[in-house]
Short mmCIF file of C-alpha atoms and ligand atoms in Angstrom, two decimals:
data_model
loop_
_atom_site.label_atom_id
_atom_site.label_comp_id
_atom_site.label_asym_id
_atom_site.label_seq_id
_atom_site.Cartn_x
_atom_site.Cartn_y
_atom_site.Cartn_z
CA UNK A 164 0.00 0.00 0.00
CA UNK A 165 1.19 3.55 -1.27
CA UNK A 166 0.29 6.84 0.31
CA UNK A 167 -1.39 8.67 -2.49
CA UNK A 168 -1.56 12.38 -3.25
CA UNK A 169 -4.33 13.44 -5.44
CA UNK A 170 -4.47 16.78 -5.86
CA UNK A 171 -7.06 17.55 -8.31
CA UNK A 172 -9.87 15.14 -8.81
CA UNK A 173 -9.06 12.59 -11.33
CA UNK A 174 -12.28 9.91 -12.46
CA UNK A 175 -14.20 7.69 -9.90
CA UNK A 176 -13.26 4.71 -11.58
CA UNK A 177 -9.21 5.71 -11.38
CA UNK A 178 -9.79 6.59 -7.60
CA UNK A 179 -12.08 3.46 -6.86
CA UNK A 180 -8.84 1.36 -8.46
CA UNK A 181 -6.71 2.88 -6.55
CA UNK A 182 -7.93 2.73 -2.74
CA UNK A 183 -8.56 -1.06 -3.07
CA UNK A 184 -4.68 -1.41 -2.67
CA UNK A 185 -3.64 1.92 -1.81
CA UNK A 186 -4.41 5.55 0.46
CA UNK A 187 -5.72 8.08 -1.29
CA UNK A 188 -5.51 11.30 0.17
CA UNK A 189 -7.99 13.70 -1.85
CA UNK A 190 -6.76 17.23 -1.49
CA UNK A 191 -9.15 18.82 -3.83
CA UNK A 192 -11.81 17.75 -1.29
CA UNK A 193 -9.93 19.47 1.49
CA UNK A 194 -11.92 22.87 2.84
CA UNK A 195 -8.16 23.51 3.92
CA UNK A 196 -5.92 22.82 1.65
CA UNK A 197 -2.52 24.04 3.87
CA UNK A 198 -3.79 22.60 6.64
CA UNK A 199 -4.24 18.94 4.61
CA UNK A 200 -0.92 19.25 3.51
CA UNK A 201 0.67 20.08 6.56
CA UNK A 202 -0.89 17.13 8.32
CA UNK A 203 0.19 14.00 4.92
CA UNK A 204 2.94 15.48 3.05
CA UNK A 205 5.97 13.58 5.05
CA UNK A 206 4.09 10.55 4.36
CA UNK A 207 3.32 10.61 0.82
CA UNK A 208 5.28 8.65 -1.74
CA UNK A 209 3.10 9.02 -4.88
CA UNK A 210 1.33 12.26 -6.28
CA UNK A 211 -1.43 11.04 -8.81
CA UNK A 212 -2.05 14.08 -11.00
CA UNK A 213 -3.51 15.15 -14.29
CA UNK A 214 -1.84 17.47 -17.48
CA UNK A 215 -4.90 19.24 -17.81
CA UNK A 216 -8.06 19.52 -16.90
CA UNK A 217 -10.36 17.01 -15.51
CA UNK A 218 -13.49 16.19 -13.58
CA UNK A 219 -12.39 19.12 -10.67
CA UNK A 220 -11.92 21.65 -13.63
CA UNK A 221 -8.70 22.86 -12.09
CA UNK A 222 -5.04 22.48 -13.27
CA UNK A 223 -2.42 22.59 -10.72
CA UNK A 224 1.72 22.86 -11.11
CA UNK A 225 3.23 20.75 -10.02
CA UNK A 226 6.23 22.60 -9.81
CA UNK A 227 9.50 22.48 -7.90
CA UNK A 228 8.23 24.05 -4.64
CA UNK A 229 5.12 21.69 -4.44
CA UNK A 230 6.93 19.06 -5.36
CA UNK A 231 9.56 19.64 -2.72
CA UNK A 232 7.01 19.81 0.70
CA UNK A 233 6.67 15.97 0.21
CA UNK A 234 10.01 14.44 1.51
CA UNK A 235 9.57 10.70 1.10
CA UNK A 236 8.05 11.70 -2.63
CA UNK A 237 9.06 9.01 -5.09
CA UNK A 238 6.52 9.24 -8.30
CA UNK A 239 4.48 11.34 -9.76
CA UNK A 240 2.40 9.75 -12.13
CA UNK A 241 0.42 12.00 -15.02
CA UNK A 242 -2.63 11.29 -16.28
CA UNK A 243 -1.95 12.19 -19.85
CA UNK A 244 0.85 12.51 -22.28
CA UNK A 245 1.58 15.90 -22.11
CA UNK A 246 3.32 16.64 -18.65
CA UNK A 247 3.86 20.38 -19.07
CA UNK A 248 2.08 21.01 -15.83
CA UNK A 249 4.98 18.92 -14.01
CA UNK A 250 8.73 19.60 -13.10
CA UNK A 251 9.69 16.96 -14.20
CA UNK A 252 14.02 18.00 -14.63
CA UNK A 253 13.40 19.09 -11.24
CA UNK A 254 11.42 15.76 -9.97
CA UNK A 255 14.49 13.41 -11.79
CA UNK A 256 17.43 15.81 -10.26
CA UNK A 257 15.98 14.73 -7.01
CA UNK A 258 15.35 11.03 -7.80
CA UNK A 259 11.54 11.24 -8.55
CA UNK A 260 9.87 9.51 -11.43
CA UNK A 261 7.45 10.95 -13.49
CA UNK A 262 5.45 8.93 -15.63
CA UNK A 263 2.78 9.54 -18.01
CA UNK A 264 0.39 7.97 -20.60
CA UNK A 265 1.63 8.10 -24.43
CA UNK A 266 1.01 5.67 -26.87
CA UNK A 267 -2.26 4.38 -25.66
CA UNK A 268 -3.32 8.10 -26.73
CA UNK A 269 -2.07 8.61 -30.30
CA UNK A 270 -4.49 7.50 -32.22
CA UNK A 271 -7.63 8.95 -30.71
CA UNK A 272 -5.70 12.67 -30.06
CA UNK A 273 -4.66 12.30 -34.13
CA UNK A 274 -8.03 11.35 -34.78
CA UNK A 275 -9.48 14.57 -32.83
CA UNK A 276 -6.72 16.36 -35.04
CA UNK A 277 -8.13 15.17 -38.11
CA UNK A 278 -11.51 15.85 -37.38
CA UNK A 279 -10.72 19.42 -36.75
CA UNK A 280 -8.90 19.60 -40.16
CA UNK A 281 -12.21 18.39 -41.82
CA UNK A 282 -14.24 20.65 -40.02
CA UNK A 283 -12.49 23.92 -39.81
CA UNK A 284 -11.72 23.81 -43.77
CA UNK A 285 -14.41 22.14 -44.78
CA UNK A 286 -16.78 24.19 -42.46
CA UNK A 287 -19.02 21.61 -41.16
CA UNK A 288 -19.84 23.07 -37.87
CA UNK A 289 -20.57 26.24 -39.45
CA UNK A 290 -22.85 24.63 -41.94
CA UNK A 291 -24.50 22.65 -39.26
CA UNK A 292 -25.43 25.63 -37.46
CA UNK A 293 -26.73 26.87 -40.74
CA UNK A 294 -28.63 24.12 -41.34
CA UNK A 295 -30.15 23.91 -37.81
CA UNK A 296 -30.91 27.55 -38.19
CA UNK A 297 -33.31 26.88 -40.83
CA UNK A 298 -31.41 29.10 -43.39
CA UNK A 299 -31.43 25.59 -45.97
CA UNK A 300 -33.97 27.11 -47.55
CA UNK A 301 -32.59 29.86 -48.38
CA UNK A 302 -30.41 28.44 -50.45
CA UNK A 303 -27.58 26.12 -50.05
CA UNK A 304 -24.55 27.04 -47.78
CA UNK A 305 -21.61 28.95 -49.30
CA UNK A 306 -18.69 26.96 -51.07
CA UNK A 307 -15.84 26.33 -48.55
CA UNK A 308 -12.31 25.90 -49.32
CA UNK A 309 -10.79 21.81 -50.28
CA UNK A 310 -8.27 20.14 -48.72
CA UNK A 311 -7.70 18.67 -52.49
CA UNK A 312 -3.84 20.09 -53.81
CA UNK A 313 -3.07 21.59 -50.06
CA UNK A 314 0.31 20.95 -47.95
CA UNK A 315 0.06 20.17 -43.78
CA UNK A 316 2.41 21.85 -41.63
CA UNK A 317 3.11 19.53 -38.68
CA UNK A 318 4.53 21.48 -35.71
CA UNK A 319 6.35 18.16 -33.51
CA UNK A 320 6.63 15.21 -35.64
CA UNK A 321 6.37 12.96 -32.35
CA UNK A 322 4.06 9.77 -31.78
CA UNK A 323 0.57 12.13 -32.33
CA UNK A 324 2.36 14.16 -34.96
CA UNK A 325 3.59 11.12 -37.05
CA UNK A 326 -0.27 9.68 -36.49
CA UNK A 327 -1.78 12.83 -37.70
CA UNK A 328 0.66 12.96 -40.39
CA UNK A 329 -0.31 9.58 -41.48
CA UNK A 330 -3.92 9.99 -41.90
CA UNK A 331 -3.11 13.52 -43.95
CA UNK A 332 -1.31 11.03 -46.18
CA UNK A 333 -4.09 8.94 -46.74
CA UNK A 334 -6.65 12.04 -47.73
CA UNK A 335 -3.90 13.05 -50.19
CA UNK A 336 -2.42 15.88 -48.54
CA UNK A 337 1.30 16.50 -48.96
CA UNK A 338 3.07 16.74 -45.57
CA UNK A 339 6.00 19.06 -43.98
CA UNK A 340 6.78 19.14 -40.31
CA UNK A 341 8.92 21.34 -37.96
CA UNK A 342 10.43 19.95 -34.59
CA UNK A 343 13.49 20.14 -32.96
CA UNK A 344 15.52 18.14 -35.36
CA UNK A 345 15.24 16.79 -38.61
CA UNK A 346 14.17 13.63 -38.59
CA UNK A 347 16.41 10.98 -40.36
CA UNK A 348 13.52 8.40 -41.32
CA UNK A 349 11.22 10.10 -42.17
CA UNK A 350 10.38 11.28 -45.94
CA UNK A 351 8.24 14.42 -45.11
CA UNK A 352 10.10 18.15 -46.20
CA UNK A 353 12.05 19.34 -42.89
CA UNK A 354 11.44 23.04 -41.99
CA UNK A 355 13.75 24.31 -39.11
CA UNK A 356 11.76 27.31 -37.60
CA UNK A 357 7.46 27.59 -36.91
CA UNK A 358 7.82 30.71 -39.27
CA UNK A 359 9.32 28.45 -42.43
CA UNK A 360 6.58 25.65 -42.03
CA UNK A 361 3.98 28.07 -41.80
CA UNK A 362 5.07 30.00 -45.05
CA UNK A 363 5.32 26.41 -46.63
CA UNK A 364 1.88 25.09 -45.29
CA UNK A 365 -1.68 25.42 -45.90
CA UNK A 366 -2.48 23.88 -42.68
CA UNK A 367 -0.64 23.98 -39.24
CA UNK A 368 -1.15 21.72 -36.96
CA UNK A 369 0.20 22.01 -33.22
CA UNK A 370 1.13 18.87 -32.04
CA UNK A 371 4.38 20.00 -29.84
CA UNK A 372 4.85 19.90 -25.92
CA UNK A 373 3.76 22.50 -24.29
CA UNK A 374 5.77 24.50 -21.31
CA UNK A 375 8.06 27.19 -21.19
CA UNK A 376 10.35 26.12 -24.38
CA UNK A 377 7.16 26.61 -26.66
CA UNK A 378 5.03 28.91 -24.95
CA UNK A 379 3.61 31.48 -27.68
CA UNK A 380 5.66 29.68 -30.47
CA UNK A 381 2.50 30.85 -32.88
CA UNK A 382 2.68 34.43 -32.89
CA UNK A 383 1.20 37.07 -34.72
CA UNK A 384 4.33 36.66 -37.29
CA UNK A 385 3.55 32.89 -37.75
CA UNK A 386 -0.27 33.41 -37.92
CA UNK A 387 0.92 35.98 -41.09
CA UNK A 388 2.94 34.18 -42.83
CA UNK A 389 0.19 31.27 -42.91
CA UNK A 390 -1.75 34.09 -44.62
CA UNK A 391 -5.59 34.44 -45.71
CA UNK A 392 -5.82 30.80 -47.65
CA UNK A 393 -3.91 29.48 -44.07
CA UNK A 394 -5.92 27.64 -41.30
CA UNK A 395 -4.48 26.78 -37.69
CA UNK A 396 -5.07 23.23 -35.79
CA UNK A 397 -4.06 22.89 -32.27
CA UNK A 398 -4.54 20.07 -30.26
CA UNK A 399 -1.35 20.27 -28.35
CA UNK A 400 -1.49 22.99 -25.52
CA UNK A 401 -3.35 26.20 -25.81
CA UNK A 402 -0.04 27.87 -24.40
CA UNK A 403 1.83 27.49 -27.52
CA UNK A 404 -0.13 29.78 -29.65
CA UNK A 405 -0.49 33.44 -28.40
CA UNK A 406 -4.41 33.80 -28.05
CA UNK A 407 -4.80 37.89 -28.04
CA UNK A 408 -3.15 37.63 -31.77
CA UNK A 409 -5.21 34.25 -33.21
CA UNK A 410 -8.11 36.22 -31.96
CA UNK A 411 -6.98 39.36 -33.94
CA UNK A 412 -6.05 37.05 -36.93
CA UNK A 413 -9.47 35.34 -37.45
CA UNK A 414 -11.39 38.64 -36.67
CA UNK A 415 -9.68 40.68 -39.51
CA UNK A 416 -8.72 37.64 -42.03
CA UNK A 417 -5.29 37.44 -41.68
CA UNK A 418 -5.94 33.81 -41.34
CA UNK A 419 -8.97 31.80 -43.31
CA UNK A 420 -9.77 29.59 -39.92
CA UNK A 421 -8.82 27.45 -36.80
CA UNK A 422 -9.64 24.09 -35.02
CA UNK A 423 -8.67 24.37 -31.15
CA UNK A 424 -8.95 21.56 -28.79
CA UNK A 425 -7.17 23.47 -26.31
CA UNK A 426 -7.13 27.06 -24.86
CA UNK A 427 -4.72 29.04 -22.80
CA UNK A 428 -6.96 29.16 -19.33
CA UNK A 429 -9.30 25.82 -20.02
CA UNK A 430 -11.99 25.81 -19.45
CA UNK A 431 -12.37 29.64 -19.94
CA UNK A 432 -12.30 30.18 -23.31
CA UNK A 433 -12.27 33.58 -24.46
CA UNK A 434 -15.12 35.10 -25.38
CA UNK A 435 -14.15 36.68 -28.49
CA UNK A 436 -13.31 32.78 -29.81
CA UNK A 437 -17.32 32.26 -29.28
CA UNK A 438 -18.09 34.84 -31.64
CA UNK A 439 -15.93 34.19 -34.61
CA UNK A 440 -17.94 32.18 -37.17
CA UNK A 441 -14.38 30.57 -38.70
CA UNK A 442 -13.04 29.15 -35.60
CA UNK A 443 -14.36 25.13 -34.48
CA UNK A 444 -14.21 24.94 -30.75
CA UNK A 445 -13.89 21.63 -28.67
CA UNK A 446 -13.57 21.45 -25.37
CA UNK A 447 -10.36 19.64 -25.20
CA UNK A 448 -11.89 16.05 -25.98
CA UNK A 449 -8.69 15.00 -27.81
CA UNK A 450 -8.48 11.65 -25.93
CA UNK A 451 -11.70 11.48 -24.45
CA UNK A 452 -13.20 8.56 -25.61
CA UNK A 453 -14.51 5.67 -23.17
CA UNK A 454 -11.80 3.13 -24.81
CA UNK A 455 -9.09 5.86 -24.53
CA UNK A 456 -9.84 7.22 -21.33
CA UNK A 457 -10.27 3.26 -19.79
CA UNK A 458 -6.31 2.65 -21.18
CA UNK A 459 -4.93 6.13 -19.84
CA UNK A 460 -6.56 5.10 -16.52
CA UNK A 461 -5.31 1.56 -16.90
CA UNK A 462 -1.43 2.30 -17.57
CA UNK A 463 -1.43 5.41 -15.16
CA UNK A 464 -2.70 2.45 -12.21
CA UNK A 465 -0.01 0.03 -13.45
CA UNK A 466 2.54 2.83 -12.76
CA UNK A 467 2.03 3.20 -9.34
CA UNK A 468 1.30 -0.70 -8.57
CA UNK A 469 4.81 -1.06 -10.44
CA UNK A 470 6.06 1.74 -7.87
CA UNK A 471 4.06 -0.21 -4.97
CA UNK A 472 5.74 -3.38 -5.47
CA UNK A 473 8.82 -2.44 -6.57
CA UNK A 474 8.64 -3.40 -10.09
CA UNK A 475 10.09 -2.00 -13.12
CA UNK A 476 7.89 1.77 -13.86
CA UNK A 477 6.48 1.50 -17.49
CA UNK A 478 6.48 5.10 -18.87
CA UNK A 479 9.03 7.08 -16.90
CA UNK A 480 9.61 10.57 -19.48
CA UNK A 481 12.67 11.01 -20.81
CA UNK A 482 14.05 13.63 -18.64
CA UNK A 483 13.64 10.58 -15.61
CA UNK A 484 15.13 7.60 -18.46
CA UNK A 485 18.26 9.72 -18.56
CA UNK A 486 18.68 10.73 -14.67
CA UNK A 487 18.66 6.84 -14.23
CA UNK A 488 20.81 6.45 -17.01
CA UNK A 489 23.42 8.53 -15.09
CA UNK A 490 21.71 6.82 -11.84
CA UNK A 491 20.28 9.11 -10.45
CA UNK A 492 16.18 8.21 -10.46
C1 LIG B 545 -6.09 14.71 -21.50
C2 LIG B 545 -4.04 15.46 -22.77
O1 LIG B 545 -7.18 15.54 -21.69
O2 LIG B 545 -2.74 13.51 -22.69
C3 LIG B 545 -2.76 14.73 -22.67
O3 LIG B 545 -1.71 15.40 -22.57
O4 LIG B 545 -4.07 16.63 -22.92
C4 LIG B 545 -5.33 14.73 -22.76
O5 LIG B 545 -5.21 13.46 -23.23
C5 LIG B 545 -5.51 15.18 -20.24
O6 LIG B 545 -4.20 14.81 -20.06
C6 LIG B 545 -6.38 14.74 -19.09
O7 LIG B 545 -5.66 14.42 -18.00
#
């Protein structure tokens, strides 16, 4: 048995799985929250957290001064693949693992992705809500652009990048991507900066890490080089694209349109985003299907069994792989 920090609420079923075998100590349900702490933190071993929002509709950091108030702290396991709201080079240099939930992910997020393509260019939410307004009968809804001849930007060609990239193949669409480095086995065009993929693009997808490294990486400059025939995905991290100048982009054409999963504040979305007719909102639903969802849940509980019985941690990040390379995790 473990004793378990959960600090924002993550689902029943997760927490249900986790006190038949372990403690869970359930901060968000604290009415004092300092007080809580003050009285488990030298006990607890594991902090069960989540990279965005969930059921509690709070996100906390969990940053190097939360991190260290919990002495005997050993893992911190993420619900999610993204980890951005973790410090994690800060949780390794002290010999904490942090683990999170790729792979199990991919497919659903890139299918979210692609779904967004469809219906920001395509328009189908805004000709649903045409429809559903009656205005049919007016006459038919207005020609929309094709995805037919265009190129997809990918910004991170990781595991939901490559996915994405994959089914942009299959509809035909020619694909360039922009990471870190180029990537040696892969065929796609190589672009080194945001602002080179976005002037060779039709359509940019966000599929990098957030945190501080990419924070506002599609600015106003990006948003006009993709220019008026351009549309913007994200399903990544609202933090990577500066909101005040997509905002100013859509309103005045700069760009044609954008699919967001994902806003800077979730889940306040700004309200000019709820007026624009040529942005497609979701409420960051990337992974959230019962299947999806069940195997997040699934390998984030096998995580912190592995911890509980000292076996072998199945998705430690990489910052955590290379601190025990050097042996320090
Ligand atoms: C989840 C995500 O919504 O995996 C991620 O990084 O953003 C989503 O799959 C989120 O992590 C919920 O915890």
């Amino acid at each position: 048995m473990s004793e378990i920090l959960m600090p924002v609420r993550l689902s029943d079923s997760i927490i249900r799985d986790l006190e038949q075998r372990h403690h869970v100590h359930r901060l968000w349900e604290a009415p004092d929250a300092e007080a809580f702490l003050a009285d488990v933190a030298s006990r607890i071993e594991v902090i069960v957290t989540a990279g965005s929002i969930l059921a509690s509709g709070m996100t906390l950091m969990v940053d190097a001064s939360f991190i260290a108030r919990f002495p005997k702290l050993k893992l911190i396991a993420n619900h999610g693949v993204g980890y951005d709201t973790v410090d994690a080079a800060f949780s390794a240099s002290r010999g904490i693992t942090v683990t999170n939930t790729p792979d199990v992910l991919t497919d659903e997020t890139a299918d979210t992705a692609f779904g967004l393509v469809l219906s920001t260019v395509r328009e189908f939410s805004a000709a649903e809500r045409y429809l559903r307004a009656g205005q049919w009968m007016n006459g038919p809804y207005r020609l929309t652009a094709s995805l037919r001849g265009k190129t997809m930007g990918i910004l991170g060609l990781g595991r939901i990048g490559k996915a994405i990239a994959k089914r942009g193949e299959v509809f035909g669409l020619t694909i360039a991507y922009c990471g870190r480095n180029k990537q040696a086995d892969v065929a796609y065009v190589y672009h080194a900066t945001p602002q080179a993929l976005a002037q060779a693009c039709d359509i940019l997808v966000v599929a990098a890490p957030g945190g501080l490294q990419t924070r506002n990486i599609i600015d106003a400059n990006v948003l006009k080089t993709l220019g008026p025939q351009g549309f913007l995905i994200n399903i990544a991290r609202g933090s990577l694209v500066d909101e005040a100048a997509l905002i100013e982009a859509l309103r005045s054409g700069i760009i044609a349109g954008a699919g967001l999963d994902v806003f800077g504040h979730e889940p306040k979305v700004p309200d000019a985003f709820l007026s624009l007719e040529n942005v497609v909102l979701l409420p960051h639903v990337g992974s959230a299907s019962v299947e999806t969802r069940k195997a997040m849940a699934d390998l984030l509980i096998a995580n912190v069994d592995a911890y509980a019985t000292g076996g072998q941690l199945l998705t430690p990040v990489p910052e955590c792989m290379l601190a025990r390379a050097s042996a320090r995790c």
